[in-house]
Short mmCIF file of C-alpha atoms in Angstrom, two decimals:
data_model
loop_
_atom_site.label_atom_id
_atom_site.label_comp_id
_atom_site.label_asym_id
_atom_site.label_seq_id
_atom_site.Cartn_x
_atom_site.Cartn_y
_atom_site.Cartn_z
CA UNK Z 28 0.00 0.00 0.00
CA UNK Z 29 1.48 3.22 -0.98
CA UNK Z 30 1.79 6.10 1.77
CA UNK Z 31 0.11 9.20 1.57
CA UNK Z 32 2.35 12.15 0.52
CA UNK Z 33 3.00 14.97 3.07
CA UNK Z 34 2.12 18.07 1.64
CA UNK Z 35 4.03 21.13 3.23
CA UNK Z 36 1.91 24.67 3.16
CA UNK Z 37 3.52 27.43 1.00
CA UNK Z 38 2.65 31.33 1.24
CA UNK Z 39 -0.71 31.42 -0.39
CA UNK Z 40 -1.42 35.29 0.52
CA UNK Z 41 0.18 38.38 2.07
CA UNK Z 42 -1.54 40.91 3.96
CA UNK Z 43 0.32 44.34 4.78
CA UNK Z 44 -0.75 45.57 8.19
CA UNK Z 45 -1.79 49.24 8.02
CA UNK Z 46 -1.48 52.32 10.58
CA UNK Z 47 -5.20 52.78 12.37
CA UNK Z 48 -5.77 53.59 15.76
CA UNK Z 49 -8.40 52.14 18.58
CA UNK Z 50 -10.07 53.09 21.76
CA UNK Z 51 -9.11 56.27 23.14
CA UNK Z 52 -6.77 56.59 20.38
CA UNK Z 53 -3.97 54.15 20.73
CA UNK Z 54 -2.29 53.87 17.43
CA UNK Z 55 -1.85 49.99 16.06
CA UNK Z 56 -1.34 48.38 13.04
CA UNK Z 57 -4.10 46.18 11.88
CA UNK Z 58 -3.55 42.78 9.29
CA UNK Z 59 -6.55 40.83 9.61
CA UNK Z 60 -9.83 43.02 10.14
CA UNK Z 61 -9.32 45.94 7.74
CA UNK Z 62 -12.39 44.77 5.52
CA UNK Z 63 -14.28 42.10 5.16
CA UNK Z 64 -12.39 40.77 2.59
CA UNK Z 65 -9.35 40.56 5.11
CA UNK Z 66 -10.72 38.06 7.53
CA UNK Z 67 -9.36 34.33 7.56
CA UNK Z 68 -12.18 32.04 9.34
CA UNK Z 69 -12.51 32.15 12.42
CA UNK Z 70 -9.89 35.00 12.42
CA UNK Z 71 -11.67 38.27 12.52
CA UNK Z 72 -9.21 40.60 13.35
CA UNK Z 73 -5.09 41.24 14.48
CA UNK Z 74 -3.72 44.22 16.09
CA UNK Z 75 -0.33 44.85 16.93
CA UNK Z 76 0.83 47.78 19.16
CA UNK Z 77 4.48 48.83 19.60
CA UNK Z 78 5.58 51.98 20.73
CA UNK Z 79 7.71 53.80 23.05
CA UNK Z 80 5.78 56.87 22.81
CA UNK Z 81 3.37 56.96 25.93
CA UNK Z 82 1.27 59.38 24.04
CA UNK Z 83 0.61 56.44 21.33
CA UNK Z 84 -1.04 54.23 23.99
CA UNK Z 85 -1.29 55.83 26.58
CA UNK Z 86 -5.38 56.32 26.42
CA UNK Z 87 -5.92 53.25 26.29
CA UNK Z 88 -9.30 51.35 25.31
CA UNK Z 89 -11.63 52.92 27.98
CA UNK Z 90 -15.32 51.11 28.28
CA UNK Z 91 -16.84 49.25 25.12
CA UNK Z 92 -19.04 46.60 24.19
CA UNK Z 93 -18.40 43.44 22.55
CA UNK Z 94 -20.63 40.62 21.75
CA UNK Z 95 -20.22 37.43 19.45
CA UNK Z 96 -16.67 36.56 19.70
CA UNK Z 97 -13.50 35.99 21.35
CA UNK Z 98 -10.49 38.57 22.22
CA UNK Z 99 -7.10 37.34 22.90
CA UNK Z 100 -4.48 39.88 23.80
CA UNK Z 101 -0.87 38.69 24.56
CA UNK Z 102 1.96 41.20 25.54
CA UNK Z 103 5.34 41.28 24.75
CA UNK Z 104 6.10 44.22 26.91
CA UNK Z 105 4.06 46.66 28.69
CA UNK Z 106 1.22 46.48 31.40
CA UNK Z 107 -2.33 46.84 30.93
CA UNK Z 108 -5.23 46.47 33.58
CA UNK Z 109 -8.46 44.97 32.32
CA UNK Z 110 -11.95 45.75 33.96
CA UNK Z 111 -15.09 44.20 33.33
CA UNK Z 112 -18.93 44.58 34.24
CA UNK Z 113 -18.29 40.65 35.93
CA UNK Z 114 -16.14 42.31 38.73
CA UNK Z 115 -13.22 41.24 37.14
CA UNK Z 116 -10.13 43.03 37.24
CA UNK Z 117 -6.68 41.64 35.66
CA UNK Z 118 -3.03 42.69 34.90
CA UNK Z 119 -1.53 42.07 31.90
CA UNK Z 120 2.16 42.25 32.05
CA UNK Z 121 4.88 41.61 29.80
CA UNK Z 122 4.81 37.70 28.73
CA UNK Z 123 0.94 37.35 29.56
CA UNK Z 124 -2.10 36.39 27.98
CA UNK Z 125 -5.72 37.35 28.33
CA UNK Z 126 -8.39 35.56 27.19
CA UNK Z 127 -11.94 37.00 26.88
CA UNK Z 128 -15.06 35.04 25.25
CA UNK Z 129 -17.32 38.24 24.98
CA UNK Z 130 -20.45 35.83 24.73
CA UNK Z 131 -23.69 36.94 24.98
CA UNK Z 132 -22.72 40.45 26.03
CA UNK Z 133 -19.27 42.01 27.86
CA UNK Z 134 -18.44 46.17 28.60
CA UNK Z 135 -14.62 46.24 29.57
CA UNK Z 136 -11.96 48.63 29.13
CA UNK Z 137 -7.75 47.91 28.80
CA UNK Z 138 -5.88 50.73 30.58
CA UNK Z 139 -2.20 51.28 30.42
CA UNK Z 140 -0.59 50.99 33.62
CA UNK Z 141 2.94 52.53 32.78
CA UNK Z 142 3.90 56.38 31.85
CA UNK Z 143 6.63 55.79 30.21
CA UNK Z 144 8.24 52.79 28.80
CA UNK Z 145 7.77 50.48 25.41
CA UNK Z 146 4.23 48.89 24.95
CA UNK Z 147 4.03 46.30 22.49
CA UNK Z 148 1.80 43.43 21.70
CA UNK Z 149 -0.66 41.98 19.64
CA UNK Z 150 -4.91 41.47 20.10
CA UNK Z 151 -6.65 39.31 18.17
CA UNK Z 152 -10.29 38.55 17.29
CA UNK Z 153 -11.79 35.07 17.02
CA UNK Z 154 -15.11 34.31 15.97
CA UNK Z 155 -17.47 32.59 17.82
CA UNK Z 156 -19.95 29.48 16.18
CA UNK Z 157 -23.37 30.41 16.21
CA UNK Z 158 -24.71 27.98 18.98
CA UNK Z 159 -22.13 29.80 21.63
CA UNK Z 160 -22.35 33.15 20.63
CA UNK Z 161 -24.88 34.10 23.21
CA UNK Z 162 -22.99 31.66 26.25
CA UNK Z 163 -22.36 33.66 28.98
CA UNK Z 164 -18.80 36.01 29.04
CA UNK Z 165 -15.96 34.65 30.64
CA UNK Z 166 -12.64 36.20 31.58
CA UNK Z 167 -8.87 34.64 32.01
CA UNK Z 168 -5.56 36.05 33.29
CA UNK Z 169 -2.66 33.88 31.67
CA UNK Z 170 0.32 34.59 33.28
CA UNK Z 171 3.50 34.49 32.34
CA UNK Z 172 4.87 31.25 33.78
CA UNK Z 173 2.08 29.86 32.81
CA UNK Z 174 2.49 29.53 28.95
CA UNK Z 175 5.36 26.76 28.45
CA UNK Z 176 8.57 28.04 26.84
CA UNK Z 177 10.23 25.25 25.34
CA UNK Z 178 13.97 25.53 23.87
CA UNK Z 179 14.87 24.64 20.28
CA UNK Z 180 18.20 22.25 19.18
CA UNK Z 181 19.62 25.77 17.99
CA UNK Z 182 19.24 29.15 19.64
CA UNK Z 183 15.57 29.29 18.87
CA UNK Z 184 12.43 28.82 21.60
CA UNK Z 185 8.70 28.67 21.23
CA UNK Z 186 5.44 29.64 23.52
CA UNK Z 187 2.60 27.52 23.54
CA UNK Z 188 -0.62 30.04 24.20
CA UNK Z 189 -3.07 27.68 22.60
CA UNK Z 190 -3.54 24.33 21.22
CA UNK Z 191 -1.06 21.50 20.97
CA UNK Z 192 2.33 21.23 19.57
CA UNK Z 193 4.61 18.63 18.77
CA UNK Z 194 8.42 20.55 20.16
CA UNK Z 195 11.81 19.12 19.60
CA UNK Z 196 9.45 15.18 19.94
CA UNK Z 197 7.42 16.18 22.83
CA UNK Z 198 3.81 17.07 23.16
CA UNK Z 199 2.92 20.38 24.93
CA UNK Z 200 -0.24 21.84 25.58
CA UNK Z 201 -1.14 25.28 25.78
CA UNK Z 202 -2.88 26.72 28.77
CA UNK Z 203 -6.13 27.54 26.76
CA UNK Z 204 -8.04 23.86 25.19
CA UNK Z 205 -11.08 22.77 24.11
CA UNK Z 206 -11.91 25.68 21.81
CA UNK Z 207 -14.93 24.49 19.11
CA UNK Z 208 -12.02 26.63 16.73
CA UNK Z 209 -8.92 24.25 17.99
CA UNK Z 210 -7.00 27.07 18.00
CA UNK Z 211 -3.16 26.84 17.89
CA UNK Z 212 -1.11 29.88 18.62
CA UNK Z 213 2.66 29.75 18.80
CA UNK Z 214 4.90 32.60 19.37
CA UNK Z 215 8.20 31.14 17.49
CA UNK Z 216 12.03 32.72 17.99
CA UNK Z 217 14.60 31.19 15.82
CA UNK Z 218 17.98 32.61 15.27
CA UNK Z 219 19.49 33.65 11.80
CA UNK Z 220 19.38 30.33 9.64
CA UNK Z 221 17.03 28.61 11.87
CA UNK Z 222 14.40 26.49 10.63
CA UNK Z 223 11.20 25.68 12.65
CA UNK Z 224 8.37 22.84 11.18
CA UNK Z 225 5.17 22.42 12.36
CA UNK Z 226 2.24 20.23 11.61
CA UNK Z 227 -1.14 22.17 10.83
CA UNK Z 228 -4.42 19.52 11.35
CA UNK Z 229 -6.28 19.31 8.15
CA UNK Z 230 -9.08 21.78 7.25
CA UNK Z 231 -7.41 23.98 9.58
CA UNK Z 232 -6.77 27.97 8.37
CA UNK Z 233 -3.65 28.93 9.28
CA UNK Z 234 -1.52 32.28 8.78
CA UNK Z 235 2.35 33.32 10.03
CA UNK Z 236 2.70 36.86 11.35
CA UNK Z 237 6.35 38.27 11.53
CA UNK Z 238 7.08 40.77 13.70
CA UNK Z 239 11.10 41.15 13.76
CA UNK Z 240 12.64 40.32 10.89
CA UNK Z 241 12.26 38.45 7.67
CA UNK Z 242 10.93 34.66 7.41
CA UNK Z 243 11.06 31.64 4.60
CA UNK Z 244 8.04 29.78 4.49
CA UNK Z 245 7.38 26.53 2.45
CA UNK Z 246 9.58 23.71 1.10
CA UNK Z 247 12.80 24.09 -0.67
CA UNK Z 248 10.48 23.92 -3.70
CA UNK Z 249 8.68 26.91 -3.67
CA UNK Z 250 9.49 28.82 -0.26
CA UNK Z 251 9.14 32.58 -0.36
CA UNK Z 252 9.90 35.57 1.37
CA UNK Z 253 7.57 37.17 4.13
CA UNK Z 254 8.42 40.77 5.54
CA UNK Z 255 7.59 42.30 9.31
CA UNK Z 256 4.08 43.97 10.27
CA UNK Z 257 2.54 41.38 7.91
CA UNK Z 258 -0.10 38.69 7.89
CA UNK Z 259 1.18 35.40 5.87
CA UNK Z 260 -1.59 33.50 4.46
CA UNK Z 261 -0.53 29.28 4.30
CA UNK Z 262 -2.15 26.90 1.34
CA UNK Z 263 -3.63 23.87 2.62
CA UNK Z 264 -1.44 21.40 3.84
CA UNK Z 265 -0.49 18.91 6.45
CA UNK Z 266 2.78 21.31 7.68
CA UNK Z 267 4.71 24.22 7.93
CA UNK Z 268 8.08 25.66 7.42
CA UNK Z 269 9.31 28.49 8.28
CA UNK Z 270 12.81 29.68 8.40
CA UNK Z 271 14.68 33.07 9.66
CA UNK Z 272 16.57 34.75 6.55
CA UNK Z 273 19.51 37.30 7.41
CA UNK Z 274 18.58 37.70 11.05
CA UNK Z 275 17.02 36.46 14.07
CA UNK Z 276 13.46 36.58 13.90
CA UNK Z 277 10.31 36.41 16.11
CA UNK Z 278 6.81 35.67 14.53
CA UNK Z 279 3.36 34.28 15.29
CA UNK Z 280 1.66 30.76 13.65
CA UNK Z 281 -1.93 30.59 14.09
CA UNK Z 282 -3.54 28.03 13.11
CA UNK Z 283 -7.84 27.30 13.57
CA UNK Z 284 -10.88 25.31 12.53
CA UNK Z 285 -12.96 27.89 10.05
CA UNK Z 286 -16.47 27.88 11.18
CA UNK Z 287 -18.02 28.19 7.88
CA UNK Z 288 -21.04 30.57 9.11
CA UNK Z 289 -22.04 33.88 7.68
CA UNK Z 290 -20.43 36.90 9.31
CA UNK Z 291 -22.05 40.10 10.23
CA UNK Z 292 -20.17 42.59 11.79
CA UNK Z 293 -20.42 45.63 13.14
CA UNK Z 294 -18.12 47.51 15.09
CA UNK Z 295 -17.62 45.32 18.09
CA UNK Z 296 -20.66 42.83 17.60
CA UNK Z 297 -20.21 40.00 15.62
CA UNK Z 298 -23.39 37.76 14.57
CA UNK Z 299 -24.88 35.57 11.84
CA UNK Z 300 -27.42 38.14 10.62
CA UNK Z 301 -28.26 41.92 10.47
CA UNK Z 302 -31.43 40.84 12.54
CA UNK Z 303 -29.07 39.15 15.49
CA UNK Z 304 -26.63 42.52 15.18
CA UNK Z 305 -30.17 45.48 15.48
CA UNK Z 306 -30.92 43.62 18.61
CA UNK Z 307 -27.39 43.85 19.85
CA UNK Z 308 -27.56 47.50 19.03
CA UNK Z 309 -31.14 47.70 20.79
CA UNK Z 310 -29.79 45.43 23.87
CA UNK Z 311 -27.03 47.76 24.33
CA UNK Z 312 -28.49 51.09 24.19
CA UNK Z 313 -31.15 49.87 26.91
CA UNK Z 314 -28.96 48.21 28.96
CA UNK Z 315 -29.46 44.67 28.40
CA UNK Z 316 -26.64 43.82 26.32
CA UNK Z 317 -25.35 42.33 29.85
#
């Protein structure tokens, strides 16, 4: 019986992030999210923030709504304090995670906690099925020494936020499972030359983010050349390479189940149908978005 070929995913799309700015006027650079036509299901949306400047963050995302979906916000440096209408109250700190399923209805805001100092990380929007986008919210704090670090052959390391990953012949399991999505979210570091392979379940969307330096992605074949501040796009597949170029490089593999549903967005509510997003509107204005 012959064995099934392994088919490794090659860079299918590229996606330039672009300048924008959010909440109380925090300036970011959004990838996924900047139409509709720059989604990648379940993926609605991914911000990254970097500055120095504390006048580019340092407003924050004061109260607002979200219903329908999933936030994830993971910080490379910085500190952020998150405050919900649950009573819950979290610090995000440099290494950390937080994970919010906005559900049926969440008001929260993300303050900056520093004057001075770099801020830099990355939020991204997940999309919720239909059956759980009116669940009740949930809120949780990942921190740092939570999310296992594990140390390549080379110089290189990778995080585990979410999912499962096969590292260096070892299983290791993210701190957030059990997602409908099956989310897998890897922040990789390899040093110059490095290569890093992953496996990518079948079906699965899945999309490389690099945000120092310059990466190689796909077989010897056909690899190509993917630039910072840019959302990478895979082909189908049962893997992924990726390799750093000139320089040591840092990027971000995501990799979910699509949901297949229609999409209706607006703003921060995210339903199936205009009808399901007028009564968000309605809930919220009269207080019963909650």
């Amino acid at each position: 019986m012959q064995s099934q070929q392994v088919i490794a995913r090659q860079l299918q799309r590229v996606i330039q992030a672009i300048p924008t700015s959010d909440g109380g006027g925090v300036k970011l650079r959004r990838s996924l999210g900047q139409s509709g036509f720059t989604r990648l299901d379940p993926f609605l949306m991914l911000d990254e923030f970097s500055s120095e400047n504390v006048d580019d963050y340092i407003a924050g995302f004061p109260n607002h709504p979200h219903r329908g979906f999933e936030t994830v916000t993971y910080m490379l440096d910085g500190h952020m304090l998150h405050q919900d209408h649950l009573g819950n109250q979290g610090n995000l700190k440099s290494g950390g995670a937080q994970w919010m399923t906005a559900g049926r209805g969440i008001i929260h805001s993300e303050i900056p906690q520093q004057e001075s100092g770099r801020m830099h990380g990355f939020q991204l929007w997940i999309n919720l099925p239909a059956h759980e986008k009116m669940k009740p919210a949930s809120y949780l704090d990942i921190q740092p020494d939570e999310i296992p670090l594990v140390h390549l052959a080379n110089a290189g390391s990778v995080k585990v936020i979410a999912g499962m990953a096969v590292l260096e012949g070892q299983a290791v399991a993210g701190p957030i499972q059990g997602l409908t999505t099956e989310l897998l979210f890897l922040d990789v570091h390899l040093s110059a030359g490095e290569n890093f392979s992953q496996s990518i379940a079948e079906g699965h969307n899945a999309f490389v983010y690099p945000y120092e330096g310059k990466v190689r992605i796909g077989a010897k074949a056909g690899q190509h050349l993917l630039g910072p501040q840019s959302v990478g796009i895979l082909s189908v597949g049962d893997f992924v390479e990726v390799s750093a170029v000139e320089t040591p490089t840092s990027f971000l593999l995501l990799a979910a189940k699509p949901l297949l549903e229609p999409i209706v967005q607006y703003g921060p509510f995210v339903m199936n149908t205009r009808e399901e997003i007028d009564q968000a509107i309605a809930d919220y204005q009269n207080g019963q978005l909650i």
